[in-house]
XYZ file of C-alpha atoms in Angstrom:
636
model
C -9.541 2.566 -12.149
C -7.053 3.298 -9.421
C -9.813 4.600 -7.174
C -11.630 1.278 -7.207
C -8.401 -0.650 -6.739
C -7.676 1.527 -3.739
C -10.914 0.864 -1.888
C -11.567 -2.741 -2.762
C -8.028 -3.802 -1.933
C -8.847 -5.617 1.311
C -12.184 -7.107 0.273
C -13.068 -10.255 -1.576
C -15.583 -8.461 -3.754
C -15.762 -11.070 -6.474
C -18.971 -13.066 -6.554
C -16.963 -16.296 -6.729
C -15.674 -15.575 -3.209
C -19.243 -16.086 -2.006
C -19.917 -19.195 -4.041
C -19.718 -22.921 -3.232
C -17.271 -23.506 -6.071
C -13.688 -24.227 -5.120
C -11.375 -21.755 -6.864
C -8.610 -24.321 -6.995
C -10.626 -26.727 -9.094
C -10.948 -26.366 -12.809
C -9.241 -23.952 -15.123
C -8.948 -20.244 -14.406
C -8.377 -19.532 -18.070
C -10.578 -19.714 -21.129
C -13.528 -21.975 -21.631
C -13.934 -23.686 -24.959
C -16.523 -22.162 -27.231
C -18.088 -25.555 -27.745
C -19.256 -25.494 -24.153
C -21.341 -22.458 -25.009
C -22.847 -23.839 -28.183
C -24.247 -27.080 -26.831
C -27.876 -27.903 -27.119
C -30.112 -25.999 -24.739
C -30.754 -22.313 -24.223
C -28.021 -19.793 -24.736
C -28.420 -18.538 -21.160
C -27.703 -21.992 -19.701
C -24.659 -22.330 -21.911
C -23.339 -18.920 -20.823
C -23.949 -19.696 -17.151
C -22.003 -22.960 -16.835
C -21.358 -22.482 -13.120
C -24.814 -21.249 -12.215
C -25.883 -18.267 -10.154
C -24.898 -17.678 -6.507
C -27.303 -18.789 -3.800
C -28.417 -16.921 -0.697
C -27.149 -19.699 1.573
C -23.544 -18.969 0.696
C -23.613 -15.179 0.360
C -21.767 -13.316 3.089
C -20.183 -9.852 3.357
C -16.464 -9.402 4.042
C -15.158 -8.254 7.399
C -13.658 -4.832 6.679
C -9.975 -4.719 7.603
C -9.776 -1.120 8.793
C -10.795 0.755 11.928
C -14.545 1.235 12.051
C -15.786 3.391 14.936
C -19.367 3.224 16.172
C -19.751 6.975 15.648
C -17.622 8.422 12.832
C -18.618 11.994 13.629
C -17.557 11.808 17.263
C -14.306 9.993 16.450
C -13.283 12.485 13.760
C -14.254 15.437 15.949
C -12.065 14.087 18.765
C -9.062 13.759 16.441
C -9.648 17.305 15.172
C -9.626 18.625 18.749
C -6.383 16.789 19.472
C -4.768 18.050 16.265
C -5.491 21.634 17.311
C -3.946 21.227 20.762
C -1.051 18.797 20.289
C 2.610 19.643 19.712
C 4.128 19.660 16.224
C 5.946 16.401 16.904
C 2.631 14.587 17.545
C 0.734 15.891 14.524
C 2.164 13.375 12.063
C 1.000 10.289 13.967
C -2.398 11.920 14.597
C -2.802 12.424 10.849
C -2.170 8.701 10.337
C -4.773 7.905 13.007
C -7.181 10.137 11.092
C -6.228 8.270 7.906
C -7.022 4.905 9.506
C -10.522 6.053 10.508
C -11.329 7.803 7.226
C -10.317 4.649 5.341
C -13.796 3.252 5.875
C -15.493 6.202 4.167
C -13.922 5.443 0.789
C -12.849 8.924 -0.293
C -9.372 8.949 -1.883
C -9.027 12.730 -1.619
C -9.509 12.644 2.151
C -6.998 9.830 2.533
C -4.387 11.566 0.402
C -4.900 14.764 2.365
C -4.179 12.871 5.587
C -0.985 11.382 4.145
C 0.134 14.791 2.853
C -0.428 16.335 6.277
C 1.446 13.480 7.972
C 4.386 13.988 5.594
C 4.273 17.754 6.069
C 4.581 17.462 9.866
C 7.172 14.662 9.826
C 10.453 15.688 11.456
C 12.816 12.750 11.167
C 14.317 11.277 8.017
C 12.775 7.848 8.566
C 9.183 9.122 8.750
C 9.727 11.354 5.721
C 11.113 8.459 3.668
C 8.172 6.184 4.556
C 5.460 8.790 4.003
C 6.887 10.111 0.727
C 7.028 6.529 -0.600
C 3.466 5.956 0.654
C 2.205 9.013 -1.212
C 3.937 7.809 -4.363
C 2.445 4.334 -3.997
C -1.097 5.676 -3.642
C -0.729 7.315 -7.052
C 0.181 3.868 -8.422
C 3.324 5.061 -10.198
C 4.555 1.454 -10.190
C 2.008 0.795 -12.956
C 3.693 3.187 -15.398
C 6.451 1.841 -17.598
C 9.743 3.689 -17.727
C 9.270 5.324 -14.314
C 12.136 4.818 -11.870
C 11.602 4.559 -8.127
C 14.027 7.450 -7.628
C 12.165 9.737 -10.030
C 10.680 12.823 -8.409
C 7.179 14.140 -9.085
C 8.468 17.699 -8.700
C 7.042 18.369 -5.234
C 8.882 18.195 -1.928
C 6.323 15.890 -0.292
C 7.224 12.997 -2.593
C 10.812 13.906 -3.398
C 13.275 11.144 -2.345
C 16.046 13.707 -1.870
C 13.967 16.033 0.306
C 13.033 13.061 2.489
C 16.691 12.666 3.490
C 16.760 16.123 5.119
C 15.739 16.197 8.759
C 13.537 18.928 10.213
C 10.095 20.468 9.690
C 9.163 23.005 7.034
C 5.551 24.244 7.409
C 5.382 25.433 3.792
C 6.813 22.270 2.226
C 3.386 21.013 1.217
C 3.170 23.767 -1.408
C 6.800 23.908 -2.570
C 8.411 22.354 -5.602
C 11.723 20.576 -5.091
C 15.027 21.553 -6.697
C 16.244 18.068 -7.671
C 17.399 18.862 -11.210
C 19.024 22.127 -10.185
C 20.865 20.484 -7.281
C 22.209 17.749 -9.566
C 23.535 20.368 -11.988
C 25.280 22.261 -9.192
C 26.817 19.047 -7.829
C 28.105 18.148 -11.282
C 29.631 21.609 -11.781
C 31.355 21.555 -8.404
C 32.787 18.113 -9.097
C 34.200 19.319 -12.439
C 35.916 22.156 -10.620
C 37.568 19.767 -8.209
C 39.709 18.139 -10.914
C 42.989 17.219 -9.356
C 42.242 19.151 -6.178
C 43.991 16.575 -4.048
C 47.288 17.101 -5.825
C 47.062 20.903 -5.711
C 46.513 20.910 -1.972
C 49.374 18.616 -1.060
C 51.418 19.651 1.959
C 54.525 18.198 3.477
C 53.602 15.390 5.840
C 55.019 15.324 9.351
C 53.599 11.956 10.456
C 53.367 8.590 8.692
C 51.031 5.682 9.305
C 52.522 2.226 8.684
C 50.229 -0.435 7.211
C 52.269 -3.536 6.496
C 55.271 -2.424 4.436
C 53.549 0.742 3.193
C 53.784 4.256 4.593
C 51.024 6.862 4.260
C 52.334 10.389 4.865
C 49.895 12.752 6.580
C 49.725 16.211 8.110
C 49.584 15.710 11.876
C 47.280 18.596 12.833
C 44.863 17.768 10.004
C 44.542 14.143 11.136
C 44.195 15.340 14.729
C 41.289 17.566 13.685
C 39.254 14.532 12.606
C 38.254 13.505 16.120
C 38.989 13.754 19.833
C 40.725 10.350 19.969
C 43.098 11.364 17.158
C 43.828 14.668 18.884
C 44.654 12.840 22.101
C 46.803 10.306 20.229
C 48.825 12.839 18.234
C 49.075 15.723 20.716
C 48.375 14.172 24.098
C 50.360 12.032 26.504
C 50.376 8.903 24.323
C 53.677 7.644 22.886
C 52.344 8.230 19.337
C 52.520 11.989 19.928
C 56.331 11.711 19.972
C 56.672 9.414 16.951
C 56.930 10.205 13.274
C 55.778 6.716 12.289
C 52.684 5.099 13.802
C 51.778 1.441 13.244
C 48.221 1.141 11.947
C 48.470 -2.442 10.683
C 46.022 -3.810 13.269
C 43.265 -1.247 12.770
C 41.804 -3.105 9.799
C 42.107 -0.240 7.339
C 43.840 -0.801 4.004
C 46.583 1.337 2.483
C 44.077 2.773 -0.031
C 41.676 3.516 2.781
C 44.334 5.354 4.831
C 45.345 7.376 1.802
C 41.694 8.332 1.408
C 41.659 9.430 5.071
C 44.701 11.609 4.349
C 42.988 13.187 1.308
C 39.793 13.767 3.272
C 41.741 15.427 6.111
C 42.799 18.095 3.616
C 39.817 18.361 1.244
C 36.875 17.312 3.425
C 35.498 15.419 0.402
C 34.738 11.728 -0.141
C 33.095 11.917 -3.574
C 36.525 11.434 -5.159
C 36.621 7.778 -4.056
C 34.854 4.611 -5.132
C 32.009 3.262 -2.937
C 34.197 0.473 -1.490
C 36.701 3.029 -0.165
C 33.902 5.215 1.222
C 32.536 2.179 3.071
C 36.007 1.651 4.515
C 36.095 5.311 5.555
C 32.721 4.875 7.236
C 34.034 1.958 9.288
C 37.193 3.923 10.092
C 35.094 6.905 11.222
C 33.128 4.708 13.618
C 36.302 3.165 15.016
C 37.956 6.532 15.769
C 34.798 8.594 16.505
C 35.233 10.856 13.453
C 31.673 12.212 13.469
C 32.097 14.657 10.602
C 33.700 11.997 8.395
C 30.934 9.559 9.285
C 28.222 12.075 8.337
C 29.898 12.856 5.017
C 30.333 9.147 4.170
C 26.776 8.412 5.253
C 25.315 11.166 3.061
C 27.495 10.283 0.051
C 26.663 6.564 0.168
C 22.975 7.387 0.608
C 23.097 9.426 -2.604
C 24.498 6.422 -4.499
C 21.555 4.101 -3.797
C 19.620 3.912 -7.055
C 17.942 0.514 -7.109
C 17.075 -2.677 -5.257
C 20.454 -4.303 -5.879
C 22.360 -1.277 -4.553
C 20.131 -1.165 -1.494
C 20.510 -4.888 -0.766
C 24.307 -4.600 -0.962
C 24.517 -1.519 1.264
C 21.775 -2.164 3.845
C 23.831 -4.597 5.927
C 26.862 -2.262 5.948
C 24.564 0.595 6.916
C 23.060 -1.304 9.830
C 26.433 -2.547 11.021
C 27.996 0.917 10.921
C 24.828 2.620 12.211
C 24.663 4.895 9.165
C 21.274 6.520 9.611
C 20.923 8.232 6.229
C 22.154 5.200 4.321
C 19.633 2.949 6.048
C 16.855 5.445 5.258
C 17.940 5.628 1.613
C 17.978 1.825 1.268
C 14.561 1.522 2.915
C 13.218 4.254 0.677
C 14.217 2.302 -2.433
C 12.535 -0.852 -1.078
C 9.380 1.121 -0.320
C 9.295 3.014 -3.598
C 9.584 -0.294 -5.475
C 6.487 -1.727 -3.782
C 4.668 -3.989 -4.439
C 7.318 -5.663 -6.623
C 10.006 -5.551 -3.920
C 7.851 -7.748 -1.649
C 8.443 -10.620 -4.062
C 12.201 -10.418 -3.446
C 13.055 -12.824 -0.623
C 16.054 -10.713 0.438
C 13.865 -7.638 0.818
C 11.291 -9.645 2.759
C 14.087 -10.765 5.055
C 14.893 -7.141 5.928
C 11.344 -6.530 7.177
C 10.068 -9.923 8.288
C 12.909 -11.702 10.117
C 12.821 -10.775 13.856
C 16.611 -10.289 14.046
C 16.498 -7.866 11.109
C 13.611 -5.978 12.729
C 15.695 -5.616 15.891
C 18.589 -4.114 13.941
C 16.245 -1.674 12.236
C 14.697 -0.750 15.583
C 18.095 -0.011 17.119
C 18.617 2.739 14.534
C 15.054 4.030 14.769
C 14.104 2.673 11.364
C 11.459 0.195 12.505
C 8.259 2.066 13.221
C 4.494 1.809 13.176
C 4.530 4.056 10.069
C 6.764 1.616 8.214
C 4.838 -1.551 9.055
C 1.458 0.088 8.543
C 2.474 0.943 4.979
C 4.070 -2.452 4.313
C 1.126 -4.405 5.709
C -1.393 -2.415 3.612
C 0.529 -3.261 0.449
C 0.888 -6.921 1.442
C -2.824 -7.236 2.224
C -3.707 -5.762 -1.133
C -1.421 -8.203 -2.931
C -2.466 -11.347 -1.052
C -4.021 -11.486 2.393
C -3.365 -15.177 2.852
C 0.438 -15.145 2.410
C 2.719 -15.758 5.382
C 4.558 -12.540 4.472
C 1.387 -10.597 5.237
C 1.127 -12.286 8.637
C 4.748 -11.490 9.517
C 4.396 -7.846 8.502
C 1.244 -7.512 10.585
C 3.083 -9.089 13.517
C 5.686 -6.353 13.041
C 2.855 -3.790 13.005
C 1.618 -5.110 16.346
C 5.157 -5.149 17.757
C 5.714 -1.455 16.999
C 2.229 -0.292 17.974
C 2.492 2.002 20.993
C -0.984 3.548 21.229
C -4.293 1.844 21.870
C -5.714 2.482 18.408
C -2.540 1.134 16.814
C -2.817 -2.118 18.776
C -6.487 -2.402 17.854
C -5.735 -1.893 14.150
C -2.905 -4.437 14.075
C -4.881 -7.077 15.977
C -8.033 -6.559 13.896
C -6.104 -6.879 10.634
C -4.386 -10.026 11.906
C -7.863 -11.392 12.604
C -8.974 -10.541 9.043
C -5.905 -12.278 7.577
C -6.429 -15.395 9.706
C -10.078 -15.454 8.635
C -8.970 -15.313 5.005
C -6.565 -18.171 5.683
C -9.440 -20.151 7.257
C -7.566 -20.345 10.573
C -10.693 -19.610 12.576
C -9.387 -20.155 16.101
C -6.444 -17.828 15.461
C -8.776 -15.276 13.887
C -11.078 -15.406 16.915
C -8.115 -14.859 19.251
C -6.977 -11.728 17.386
C -10.480 -10.310 17.013
C -11.113 -10.737 20.747
C -7.773 -9.055 21.504
C -8.785 -6.150 19.234
C -12.075 -5.841 21.145
C -10.102 -5.689 24.390
C -8.055 -2.875 22.819
C -11.284 -0.914 22.278
C -12.315 -1.758 18.714
C -16.007 -2.662 18.939
C -16.337 -3.584 15.253
C -14.019 -6.546 15.850
C -16.968 -8.207 17.597
C -18.343 -8.802 14.099
C -15.153 -10.746 13.409
C -15.598 -12.737 16.623
C -19.165 -13.596 15.621
C -18.071 -14.621 12.120
C -15.353 -16.948 13.422
C -17.843 -18.584 15.817
C -20.232 -19.059 12.929
C -17.464 -20.648 10.849
C -16.809 -23.056 13.721
C -20.467 -24.137 13.828
C -21.568 -21.881 16.690
C -24.361 -20.054 14.876
C -26.530 -19.397 17.938
C -23.556 -18.059 19.902
C -22.755 -15.687 17.021
C -26.398 -14.515 16.912
C -26.446 -13.838 20.673
C -23.192 -11.871 20.442
C -24.496 -9.576 17.702
C -27.856 -9.281 19.472
C -26.187 -8.064 22.673
C -24.029 -5.656 20.652
C -27.120 -4.037 19.109
C -28.692 -3.505 22.529
C -25.478 -2.259 24.173
C -24.467 0.360 21.579
C -26.189 2.807 19.302
C -27.231 0.571 16.373
C -25.531 1.047 13.008
C -26.038 -0.701 9.677
C -23.188 -3.220 9.891
C -24.547 -4.636 13.170
C -27.847 -5.646 11.582
C -26.077 -6.831 8.439
C -23.873 -9.141 10.497
C -26.773 -10.411 12.621
C -28.731 -11.222 9.475
C -26.170 -13.949 8.650
C -27.154 -15.882 11.757
C -30.927 -15.360 11.576
C -33.500 -17.245 9.527
C -36.619 -16.475 7.538
C -38.425 -13.243 8.260
C -35.899 -12.134 10.918
C -33.064 -12.261 8.361
C -34.949 -10.060 5.882
C -35.951 -7.586 8.598
C -32.320 -7.234 9.681
C -31.196 -6.666 6.093
C -33.870 -4.011 5.557
C -32.895 -2.275 8.811
C -29.236 -2.379 7.755
C -30.142 -0.637 4.488
C -32.192 2.010 6.322
C -29.298 2.782 8.680
C -26.581 2.601 6.018
C -27.748 2.604 2.367
C -24.128 2.228 1.143
C -23.839 -1.395 2.348
C -23.898 -3.571 -0.771
C -24.576 -6.952 0.840
C -28.282 -6.433 1.661
C -29.048 -5.460 -1.949
C -27.136 -8.453 -3.278
C -28.874 -10.846 -0.898
C -32.343 -9.558 -1.729
C -31.540 -9.681 -5.454
C -30.292 -13.275 -5.315
C -33.323 -14.228 -3.219
C -35.601 -12.882 -5.967
C -33.651 -14.892 -8.561
C -34.287 -18.019 -6.508
C -37.979 -17.114 -6.672
C -37.685 -16.816 -10.505
C -38.161 -13.022 -10.342
C -35.102 -12.034 -12.356
C -36.384 -8.617 -13.449
C -37.194 -7.771 -9.835
C -33.666 -8.903 -8.925
C -32.215 -6.495 -11.496
C -34.330 -3.667 -10.084
C -33.029 -4.453 -6.600
C -29.356 -4.474 -7.598
C -29.955 -1.286 -9.636
C -30.681 0.527 -6.368
C -27.079 0.220 -5.193
C -25.454 0.502 -8.629
C -27.287 3.787 -9.106
C -25.138 5.544 -6.517
C -22.254 3.173 -5.755
C -20.490 1.548 -8.691
C -19.193 -1.726 -7.258
C -17.502 -4.404 -9.427
C -19.164 -7.314 -7.620
C -22.621 -5.757 -8.106
C -21.906 -5.188 -11.787
C -20.896 -8.828 -12.147
C -24.063 -9.973 -10.402
C -26.260 -7.852 -12.661
C -24.446 -9.175 -15.729
C -25.293 -12.711 -14.587
C -28.940 -11.725 -14.254
C -28.965 -10.229 -17.754
C -27.435 -13.427 -19.144
C -30.165 -15.430 -17.399
C -32.708 -13.157 -19.139
C -30.800 -13.622 -22.431
C -30.313 -9.837 -22.586
C -26.761 -10.240 -23.851
C -26.296 -6.630 -24.925
C -26.922 -5.357 -21.376
C -24.736 -8.106 -19.931
C -21.931 -7.182 -22.307
C -22.270 -3.527 -21.314
C -21.880 -4.350 -17.602
C -18.906 -6.641 -18.155
C -17.116 -4.042 -20.274
C -17.710 -1.411 -17.580
C -16.483 -3.868 -14.942
C -13.297 -4.542 -16.906
C -12.668 -0.802 -17.050
C -12.633 -0.778 -13.246
C -10.713 -4.054 -12.861
C -9.018 -5.162 -16.103
C -8.047 -8.624 -14.793
C -11.379 -9.473 -13.208
C -12.252 -13.182 -13.152
C -15.916 -14.133 -13.635
C -17.863 -17.247 -12.644
C -16.204 -18.152 -9.354
C -12.818 -17.022 -10.666
C -12.764 -19.546 -13.487
C -13.403 -17.384 -16.578
C -11.599 -14.169 -17.451
C -13.808 -11.187 -18.143
C -12.146 -10.628 -21.525
C -13.030 -14.142 -22.623
C -16.636 -13.703 -21.580
C -16.766 -10.490 -23.626
C -15.551 -12.463 -26.630
C -18.222 -15.128 -26.122
C -21.059 -12.634 -25.623
C -19.973 -10.706 -28.695
C -21.236 -13.624 -30.831
C -24.766 -12.947 -29.551
C -24.976 -9.192 -30.203
C -24.704 -7.004 -33.273
C -21.179 -5.704 -33.815
C -20.776 -1.933 -33.918
C -18.679 -0.092 -36.461
C -16.467 2.801 -35.399
C -19.195 5.243 -36.414
C -21.752 3.285 -34.356
C -19.446 3.430 -31.335
C -19.086 7.207 -31.567
C -22.844 7.606 -31.929
C -23.527 5.302 -28.976
C -20.922 7.141 -26.873
C -22.521 10.480 -27.708
C -25.982 9.236 -26.747
C -24.852 7.665 -23.475
C -22.631 10.600 -22.541
C -25.484 13.032 -23.232
C -27.904 11.035 -21.083
C -25.338 10.771 -18.235
C -25.233 6.987 -18.560
C -21.815 6.451 -16.999
C -21.870 2.653 -17.157
C -22.946 2.664 -20.790
C -20.291 5.271 -21.625
C -17.581 3.233 -19.911
C -18.667 0.140 -21.809
C -18.509 1.892 -25.190
C -15.102 3.421 -24.403
C -13.809 -0.008 -23.319
C -14.876 -1.459 -26.671
C -13.248 1.397 -28.602
C -9.994 1.143 -26.627
C -9.734 -2.569 -27.440
C -9.705 -1.625 -31.118
C -7.555 1.499 -30.742
C -5.576 1.444 -27.447
C -3.436 4.444 -28.459
C -6.376 6.838 -28.731
C -5.540 9.468 -26.090
C -8.937 11.183 -26.406
C -10.665 7.972 -25.326
C -8.365 7.575 -22.313
C -9.143 11.160 -21.355
C -12.894 10.590 -21.551
C -12.553 7.399 -19.551
C -10.628 9.256 -16.844
C -13.393 11.879 -16.626
C -15.983 9.154 -16.112
C -13.910 7.388 -13.464
C -13.406 10.637 -11.577
C -17.176 11.139 -11.632
């Protein structure tokens, strides 16, 4: 199920996206059963919104990089990976990821992310990539799993991400999170009243209001160069036993904590508020060691969104690198839910906040690439998605990065029906070297009533470059009659994995009252590429034929891939349609289900097997054996 969610995330694959019906009209919930039991044939009652028509079918514009020649592009990246420095390998792996995205293989994509994380040097890149790897496994969908939980391997460990540097063997190593926590706990127990046992006679006092904080002069002087100059140099403080610190902004409790730290070199004895005060004090007096210790300790305290939101502003103000990375890591590991928090969105979307992140090196192409992918999956039309993609463009430094950001902005504007803006971004992406964006330019012209101009553009593209399937598929939208069919057939010959030509030819046969021929046509693509929108289309055809058992099988298999799928232009839930169709077919007992599963599994009927397992899981959702069998089918 996750595999299909992963690849269909940027596409409007539902049939209703290609239909004249307005998704905002009518109910998106259940339809009354009476509507399906009116006079007339059962098929008409079960198809209240009709079948799609060829006039309104159109394929989506893919929102990832799509080179003309995949082989040449991947070979070039491989050559560069073998010759580049270690510091450049991580970004090259992400470039490889962006190109492989169009091939639809989750193992290849995960391998690219693992390699990018393996070669990442800085804390920021490690935090982003480890969260990205976690997100791709969809751990947010499991109940009881915390964002700070570790999978056991260094690549995804939130603690390991806070350590700078490159370890070539890290991709194979397990982390030591639990062991480290035990050691930290034991050492803290040994501390006890360490501060009292190490007390020494103070020879200098710092006055804060009416209070005096007694300190050891040489220990305070060891904190930083400015303190050494103040206490042992030519300043008047070097000859005084009492020094006024009332105007420094530090509290009495904070100064006492400084005194304890000067002797113990520990800050884990204090509450977070005091450690924040120590962090500010360290910045004021250039106490680098104290700042690093405070930074690391506060970073270890960030456990959830609320902690991160409280500490992120302090971290940015005090330029605490590790603390910023830890806060960002929590935001990222809570995706996609954290995007619905307006305070979190403010951290990434507001230009002033982006500037503050950039000043500390925590605003990067990595970060906004990850954020924008998640936002596009959740909802391409939201303004948040636009702002994150604008951030992606802002931090793009290489040509391919600019092309990706501009192309995705064009896709989002197209989804928002802002056709002039979409055309602008697609044309900018073409200027950045992304030829596929010309398909987006043609589509926006078509949407603005310039059909002939769109046809000429795609026609010139076919003659200028080596033809590939998507070029003919796109040109078919702007042709008529025999030319349209010829383009669709050529698209299938060049790229048999394109689903749109099969769907168009199938719907065309339905319009000619050849429903069985339409099913045979859509079977060609379903036979080697299980696509939810094609399954929905075939289910509609089976309903039109009044073959309700086959329709029910396809809908159950579809719901296994996408449990919340909405049928009939997004107006009827798949579960409700299953309930309605169940009245037209014989109900199976548990024994029947096992027999049917055995027969379908033995005959390698994956769709039929998925449908039977879906039915059995509805009746017994706790059956682990069924979940296991379902997972085997989905992997296949």
